[in-house]
CSV table of C-alpha atoms in Angstrom, one decimal:
chain,number,residue,atom,x,y,z
A,1,MET,CA,119.4,83.5,88.8
A,2,LYS,CA,115.8,83.9,87.7
A,3,THR,CA,113.1,85.8,89.5
A,4,VAL,CA,109.3,85.4,89.2
A,5,GLN,CA,106.3,86.7,91.1
A,6,ILE,CA,104.2,84.1,93.0
A,7,SER,CA,101.2,84.2,95.2
A,8,LEU,CA,100.9,82.1,98.4
A,9,ASN,CA,97.6,83.4,99.8
A,10,SER,CA,96.6,80.3,101.8
A,11,ILE,CA,98.0,77.9,104.3
A,12,ASP,CA,97.5,75.0,101.9
A,13,LYS,CA,99.3,76.8,99.1
A,14,VAL,CA,102.3,77.5,101.4
A,15,LYS,CA,102.6,73.9,102.4
A,16,SER,CA,102.2,72.5,98.8
A,17,PHE,CA,104.7,75.1,97.5
A,18,VAL,CA,107.4,74.2,100.1
A,19,ASN,CA,106.9,70.5,99.4
A,20,ALA,CA,107.1,71.1,95.6
A,21,ILE,CA,110.4,73.0,95.8
A,22,ALA,CA,112.0,70.8,98.4
A,23,GLN,CA,112.8,68.2,95.7
A,24,PHE,CA,115.4,70.6,94.3
A,25,ASP,CA,118.9,70.7,95.9
A,26,PHE,CA,119.6,74.4,95.2
A,27,ASP,CA,118.5,77.6,96.9
A,28,PHE,CA,115.3,79.5,96.5
A,29,ASP,CA,114.7,82.9,98.2
A,30,LEU,CA,111.5,84.8,98.7
A,31,VAL,CA,111.8,88.6,98.6
A,32,SER,CA,109.1,90.8,100.1
A,33,GLY,CA,110.1,94.5,100.5
A,34,ARG,CA,113.4,94.5,102.5
A,35,TYR,CA,113.0,90.9,103.8
A,36,VAL,CA,114.7,87.9,102.1
A,37,ILE,CA,113.9,84.5,103.5
A,38,ASP,CA,114.6,80.9,102.5
A,39,ALA,CA,111.7,79.7,100.4
A,40,LYS,CA,111.9,76.2,101.8
A,41,SER,CA,111.1,77.5,105.3
A,42,ILE,CA,107.4,77.4,106.2
A,43,MET,CA,108.0,79.5,109.3
A,44,GLY,CA,109.9,82.1,107.3
A,45,ILE,CA,107.1,82.3,104.7
A,46,PHE,CA,104.5,82.9,107.3
A,47,SER,CA,106.5,85.9,108.6
A,48,LEU,CA,105.8,87.6,105.3
A,49,ASP,CA,102.8,89.6,104.1
A,50,LEU,CA,101.1,86.9,102.0
A,51,SER,CA,98.2,89.1,100.9
A,52,LYS,CA,100.5,90.5,98.1
A,53,PRO,CA,102.5,88.7,95.4
A,54,ILE,CA,106.0,87.7,96.5
A,55,GLU,CA,109.2,87.6,94.4
A,56,LEU,CA,110.8,84.2,94.1
A,57,ALA,CA,114.5,84.1,93.3
A,58,ILE,CA,115.7,80.8,91.8
A,59,HIS,CA,119.4,80.3,92.2
A,60,ASN,CA,119.9,77.9,89.4
A,61,GLU,CA,119.8,78.1,85.6
A,62,SER,CA,120.2,74.4,84.5
A,63,ASN,CA,116.8,73.0,85.4
A,64,ILE,CA,114.7,76.1,84.9
A,65,ASP,CA,112.1,74.4,82.7
A,66,ASP,CA,111.5,71.7,85.4
A,67,ILE,CA,111.3,74.3,88.1
A,68,MET,CA,108.9,76.5,86.2
A,69,GLU,CA,106.6,73.5,85.6
A,70,VAL,CA,106.6,72.7,89.3
A,71,ILE,CA,105.9,76.3,90.4
A,72,LYS,CA,103.3,77.0,87.7
A,73,PRO,CA,100.3,76.8,90.0
A,74,TYR,CA,101.8,79.6,92.2
A,75,LEU,CA,102.8,82.1,89.5
A,76,VAL,CA,101.0,85.4,89.3
């Protein structure tokens, strides 16, 4: 598992982020304080405080370079 900090501070960023990671078949979690939600859930993301960076947990090691390229616009 790899974790990175991302910023999803607008509605458009949330939508494009979810669409970008939906192409991968494994799990992504967003961790904000004591809350852990599925990163592919738009409703779940909007339940978080989006004014601060959020930790993204990537539950896969094999395609990490491809994943990092896709999420590059959201990295802090």
